mmCIF file of C-alpha atoms in Angstrom:
data_model
loop_
_atom_site.group_PDB
_atom_site.id
_atom_site.type_symbol
_atom_site.label_atom_id
_atom_site.label_comp_id
_atom_site.label_asym_id
_atom_site.label_seq_id
_atom_site.Cartn_x
_atom_site.Cartn_y
_atom_site.Cartn_z
ATOM 1 C CA MET A 142 -19.611 11.752 1.234
ATOM 2 C CA THR A 143 -19.720 10.537 -2.356
ATOM 3 C CA PRO A 144 -17.050 9.679 -4.944
ATOM 4 C CA THR A 145 -18.181 12.672 -7.015
ATOM 5 C CA GLN A 146 -17.614 15.010 -4.071
ATOM 6 C CA LEU A 147 -14.209 13.496 -3.341
ATOM 7 C CA ARG A 148 -13.224 13.741 -6.995
ATOM 8 C CA ALA A 149 -14.158 17.429 -7.067
ATOM 9 C CA PHE A 150 -12.263 18.183 -3.838
ATOM 10 C CA SER A 151 -9.213 16.237 -4.979
ATOM 11 C CA ALA A 152 -9.133 18.094 -8.288
ATOM 12 C CA VAL A 153 -9.378 21.488 -6.561
ATOM 13 C CA VAL A 154 -6.499 20.591 -4.228
ATOM 14 C CA ARG A 155 -4.334 19.208 -7.026
ATOM 15 C CA LEU A 156 -4.970 21.997 -9.533
ATOM 16 C CA GLY A 157 -5.241 24.882 -7.083
ATOM 17 C CA SER A 158 -8.563 26.372 -8.170
ATOM 18 C CA VAL A 159 -12.230 25.609 -8.674
ATOM 19 C CA LYS A 160 -12.036 26.841 -12.259
ATOM 20 C CA ALA A 161 -9.215 24.466 -13.188
ATOM 21 C CA ALA A 162 -10.955 21.581 -11.439
ATOM 22 C CA ALA A 163 -14.200 22.282 -13.313
ATOM 23 C CA GLY A 164 -12.300 22.293 -16.607
ATOM 24 C CA GLU A 165 -10.651 18.950 -15.918
ATOM 25 C CA LEU A 166 -13.871 17.326 -14.706
ATOM 26 C CA GLU A 167 -15.870 18.907 -17.539
ATOM 27 C CA VAL A 168 -18.513 20.355 -15.209
ATOM 28 C CA THR A 169 -19.466 23.880 -14.165
ATOM 29 C CA GLU A 170 -17.603 25.786 -11.486
ATOM 30 C CA ALA A 171 -20.872 25.964 -9.543
ATOM 31 C CA ALA A 172 -21.049 22.161 -9.487
ATOM 32 C CA VAL A 173 -17.508 21.866 -8.106
ATOM 33 C CA SER A 174 -18.198 24.530 -5.474
ATOM 34 C CA LEU A 175 -21.381 22.718 -4.455
ATOM 35 C CA HIS A 176 -19.566 19.411 -3.977
ATOM 36 C CA VAL A 177 -16.893 21.078 -1.831
ATOM 37 C CA ALA A 178 -19.543 22.906 0.212
ATOM 38 C CA GLN A 179 -21.348 19.618 0.862
ATOM 39 C CA LEU A 180 -18.127 18.037 2.101
ATOM 40 C CA ARG A 181 -17.454 21.009 4.368
ATOM 41 C CA LYS A 182 -20.920 20.767 5.852
ATOM 42 C CA GLU A 183 -20.810 17.005 6.360
ATOM 43 C CA LEU A 184 -17.315 16.982 7.878
ATOM 44 C CA GLY A 185 -17.641 20.218 9.838
ATOM 45 C CA ASP A 186 -14.336 21.517 8.462
ATOM 46 C CA GLN A 187 -13.438 24.303 6.042
ATOM 47 C CA LEU A 188 -10.924 21.911 4.416
ATOM 48 C CA PHE A 189 -9.038 24.796 2.780
ATOM 49 C CA THR A 190 -8.881 28.578 2.572
ATOM 50 C CA ARG A 191 -7.728 30.877 -0.193
ATOM 51 C CA THR A 192 -4.520 32.842 0.247
ATOM 52 C CA ALA A 193 -2.525 35.181 -1.955
ATOM 53 C CA SER A 194 -0.285 32.279 -2.956
ATOM 54 C CA GLY A 195 -3.071 29.744 -3.546
ATOM 55 C CA LEU A 196 -4.926 27.278 -1.354
ATOM 56 C CA ALA A 197 -4.036 26.583 2.281
ATOM 57 C CA LEU A 198 -5.334 23.235 3.521
ATOM 58 C CA THR A 199 -6.541 22.843 7.090
ATOM 59 C CA PRO A 200 -5.271 19.822 9.064
ATOM 60 C CA GLY A 201 -8.565 18.117 8.255
ATOM 61 C CA GLY A 202 -8.211 19.096 4.608
ATOM 62 C CA LEU A 203 -4.762 17.510 4.481
ATOM 63 C CA ARG A 204 -6.168 14.264 5.869
ATOM 64 C CA LEU A 205 -9.050 14.283 3.419
ATOM 65 C CA ALA A 206 -6.781 15.035 0.468
ATOM 66 C CA SER A 207 -4.706 11.961 1.297
ATOM 67 C CA ARG A 208 -7.724 9.746 1.914
ATOM 68 C CA ALA A 209 -9.505 10.965 -1.208
ATOM 69 C CA VAL A 210 -6.684 9.669 -3.400
ATOM 70 C CA GLU A 211 -6.806 6.282 -1.647
ATOM 71 C CA LEU A 212 -10.598 6.007 -1.805
ATOM 72 C CA LEU A 213 -10.836 7.014 -5.454
ATOM 73 C CA GLY A 214 -8.042 4.616 -6.312
ATOM 74 C CA LEU A 215 -9.864 1.850 -4.440
ATOM 75 C CA GLN A 216 -13.068 2.644 -6.315
ATOM 76 C CA ASN A 217 -11.289 2.436 -9.673
ATOM 77 C CA ARG A 218 -9.629 -0.858 -8.757
ATOM 78 C CA THR A 219 -12.940 -2.273 -7.534
ATOM 79 C CA ILE A 220 -14.671 -1.374 -10.787
ATOM 80 C CA GLN A 221 -11.840 -2.960 -12.737
ATOM 81 C CA GLN A 222 -11.853 -6.125 -10.612
ATOM 82 C CA VAL A 223 -15.617 -6.566 -10.844
ATOM 83 C CA SER A 224 -15.393 -6.132 -14.608
ATOM 84 C CA GLN A 225 -12.583 -8.676 -14.827
ATOM 85 C CA ALA A 226 -14.495 -11.130 -12.629
ATOM 86 C CA GLY A 227 -17.446 -10.823 -14.986
ATOM 87 C CA ARG A 228 -15.146 -11.906 -17.805
ATOM 88 C CA GLY A 229 -13.996 -14.929 -15.833
ATOM 89 C CA ARG A 230 -10.711 -13.525 -14.480
ATOM 90 C CA ARG A 231 -9.507 -14.230 -10.943
ATOM 91 C CA LEU A 232 -7.487 -12.006 -8.597
ATOM 92 C CA MET A 233 -4.958 -13.020 -5.950
ATOM 93 C CA ARG A 234 -3.976 -10.294 -3.489
ATOM 94 C CA ILE A 235 -0.575 -10.836 -1.883
ATOM 95 C CA ALA A 236 0.906 -9.001 1.097
ATOM 96 C CA ALA A 237 4.657 -9.372 1.505
ATOM 97 C CA SER A 238 7.462 -8.020 3.635
ATOM 98 C CA THR A 239 9.908 -5.568 2.048
ATOM 99 C CA LEU A 240 12.677 -8.131 1.602
ATOM 100 C CA PHE A 241 10.384 -10.817 0.225
ATOM 101 C CA ALA A 242 8.759 -8.362 -2.187
ATOM 102 C CA GLU A 243 12.127 -7.167 -3.458
ATOM 103 C CA TYR A 244 14.071 -10.400 -3.750
ATOM 104 C CA ALA A 245 11.668 -13.339 -3.966
ATOM 105 C CA ALA A 246 8.204 -12.188 -5.019
ATOM 106 C CA PRO A 247 8.812 -11.107 -8.644
ATOM 107 C CA GLY A 248 10.133 -14.466 -9.802
ATOM 108 C CA LEU A 249 7.602 -16.481 -7.827
ATOM 109 C CA ILE A 250 4.661 -14.387 -8.995
ATOM 110 C CA GLU A 251 5.763 -14.635 -12.616
ATOM 111 C CA LEU A 252 6.155 -18.408 -12.312
ATOM 112 C CA PHE A 253 2.809 -18.857 -10.563
ATOM 113 C CA ALA A 254 0.780 -16.472 -12.720
ATOM 114 C CA GLY A 255 2.298 -17.968 -15.863
ATOM 115 C CA ARG A 256 0.484 -21.211 -15.100
ATOM 116 C CA ALA A 257 -2.941 -19.571 -15.011
ATOM 117 C CA ASP A 258 -3.965 -17.362 -17.919
ATOM 118 C CA ASP A 259 -7.055 -16.137 -16.063
ATOM 119 C CA LEU A 260 -5.198 -14.976 -12.932
ATOM 120 C CA ASP A 261 -4.158 -11.435 -11.992
ATOM 121 C CA VAL A 262 -1.812 -10.870 -9.048
ATOM 122 C CA GLU A 263 -1.815 -7.736 -6.876
ATOM 123 C CA LEU A 264 1.224 -7.301 -4.600
ATOM 124 C CA SER A 265 1.377 -4.878 -1.668
ATOM 125 C CA VAL A 266 4.215 -4.370 0.822
ATOM 126 C CA HIS A 267 3.556 -4.418 4.586
ATOM 127 C CA HIS A 268 5.356 -5.110 7.843
ATOM 128 C CA PRO A 269 4.790 -8.731 8.962
ATOM 129 C CA ARG A 270 3.057 -7.389 12.102
ATOM 130 C CA GLN A 271 0.210 -6.310 9.830
ATOM 131 C CA PHE A 272 -0.286 -9.714 8.200
ATOM 132 C CA ALA A 273 -2.779 -11.068 10.750
ATOM 133 C CA ALA A 274 -5.062 -8.027 10.473
ATOM 134 C CA LEU A 275 -4.872 -7.931 6.669
ATOM 135 C CA LEU A 276 -5.768 -11.613 6.396
ATOM 136 C CA SER A 277 -8.526 -11.444 9.035
ATOM 137 C CA GLU A 278 -10.104 -8.451 7.288
ATOM 138 C CA ARG A 279 -9.759 -10.255 3.943
ATOM 139 C CA SER A 280 -7.826 -7.318 2.556
ATOM 140 C CA VAL A 281 -5.357 -9.831 1.108
ATOM 141 C CA ASP A 282 -5.538 -13.539 0.263
ATOM 142 C CA VAL A 283 -1.964 -14.630 0.949
ATOM 143 C CA ALA A 284 0.866 -13.204 3.073
ATOM 144 C CA PRO A 285 4.221 -14.974 2.501
ATOM 145 C CA GLY A 286 6.768 -14.132 5.160
ATOM 146 C CA PRO A 287 7.602 -14.758 8.812
ATOM 147 C CA VAL A 288 4.701 -15.960 10.931
ATOM 148 C CA PRO A 289 3.477 -13.007 13.027
ATOM 149 C CA ALA A 290 2.675 -13.372 16.699
ATOM 150 C CA GLY A 291 -0.969 -13.808 17.621
ATOM 151 C CA LEU A 292 -2.035 -15.315 14.307
ATOM 152 C CA PRO A 293 -5.638 -16.632 14.658
ATOM 153 C CA GLU A 294 -6.150 -20.369 14.276
ATOM 154 C CA SER A 295 -8.634 -19.655 11.488
ATOM 155 C CA ILE A 296 -5.723 -18.564 9.281
ATOM 156 C CA ARG A 297 -3.878 -21.463 7.716
ATOM 157 C CA ARG A 298 -0.066 -21.483 7.838
ATOM 158 C CA VAL A 299 1.800 -23.439 5.165
ATOM 159 C CA PRO A 300 5.638 -23.586 5.025
ATOM 160 C CA PHE A 301 6.649 -23.322 1.373
ATOM 161 C CA LEU A 302 10.006 -21.587 1.077
ATOM 162 C CA ASN A 303 13.277 -21.211 2.984
ATOM 163 C CA TYR A 304 15.664 -18.489 1.967
ATOM 164 C CA ARG A 305 18.831 -17.004 3.410
ATOM 165 C CA LEU A 306 19.816 -13.339 3.156
ATOM 166 C CA VAL A 307 23.500 -12.568 3.647
ATOM 167 C CA VAL A 308 24.478 -8.962 4.405
ATOM 168 C CA GLY A 309 28.089 -8.215 3.464
ATOM 169 C CA ALA A 310 30.436 -5.240 3.426
ATOM 170 C CA LEU A 311 31.076 -3.417 0.162
ATOM 171 C CA THR A 312 34.702 -2.799 1.137
ATOM 172 C CA PRO A 313 37.060 -4.221 3.788
ATOM 173 C CA GLU A 314 36.919 -0.858 5.549
ATOM 174 C CA GLU A 315 33.105 -0.994 5.880
ATOM 175 C CA THR A 316 32.177 -0.810 9.570
ATOM 176 C CA ALA A 317 28.386 -0.565 9.401
ATOM 177 C CA VAL A 318 27.654 -4.162 8.405
ATOM 178 C CA SER A 319 26.127 -5.167 11.731
ATOM 179 C CA VAL A 320 24.020 -2.011 11.791
ATOM 180 C CA CYS A 321 22.751 -2.727 8.261
ATOM 181 C CA ALA A 322 21.841 -6.263 9.256
ATOM 182 C CA GLU A 323 19.933 -5.069 12.298
ATOM 183 C CA ILE A 324 18.007 -2.476 10.278
ATOM 184 C CA ILE A 325 17.100 -4.947 7.521
ATOM 185 C CA ALA A 326 16.025 -7.573 10.024
ATOM 186 C CA GLU A 327 13.904 -5.122 11.968
ATOM 187 C CA ARG A 328 12.134 -3.846 8.861
ATOM 188 C CA ALA A 329 11.498 -7.327 7.532
ATOM 189 C CA GLY A 330 10.556 -8.905 10.843
ATOM 190 C CA LEU A 331 13.377 -11.444 10.589
ATOM 191 C CA GLU A 332 15.551 -13.028 13.247
ATOM 192 C CA VAL A 333 19.212 -12.035 13.275
ATOM 193 C CA VAL A 334 21.512 -15.019 13.727
ATOM 194 C CA ARG A 335 25.059 -14.220 14.845
ATOM 195 C CA PRO A 336 27.471 -17.073 14.011
ATOM 196 C CA LEU A 337 30.789 -16.626 15.817
ATOM 197 C CA GLY A 338 33.305 -14.811 13.652
ATOM 198 C CA GLN A 339 30.914 -14.287 10.741
ATOM 199 C CA VAL A 340 28.876 -11.426 9.351
ATOM 200 C CA GLU A 341 25.451 -11.113 10.962
ATOM 201 C CA THR A 342 22.866 -12.822 8.771
ATOM 202 C CA PRO A 343 19.093 -12.447 8.998
ATOM 203 C CA ILE A 344 17.503 -15.813 8.292
ATOM 204 C CA HIS A 345 13.887 -16.538 7.552
ATOM 205 C CA HIS A 346 12.732 -20.074 8.283
#
């Protein structure tokens, strides 16, 4: 499986025909058909069939279509990063929880990156349960957020920020405040603290 084959398949799926894909890629229709045929042979799947209304993807074709976009995007980013590294630029890859990415990350990243003219920052959003795997696989460099369970000792943990998120009702009649707090806490991997007589407040230490 090569990037050229994936690019041809992705174009066919997106545009709906081999002819349109060949026009966009500026190659012959025979070349596009050959790339698709090679993928079919290697993967042992038809990937798609032609119908009166267009193309019908097989289950395997649907998976490949999704993966092709990811892989081609990764290839483009890798080329860009290698080029930037050659010009002396550095890259910091940050994984953050949804709440941290929305409320804290933008300001912190701007402040941090503003101190280093040669630094690019790439932010991706993940559940805190994924932090350990992402760091161990070196898919990211830093993962600010709650400390996940089972974090290997090889990964350094450094407390650097305390913040408090207060979930409040929009109107006095609002009755879903506690539900909202539970949902937000669950998605962000935060602990829900329930002070007596107060609105439930997820707190990240």
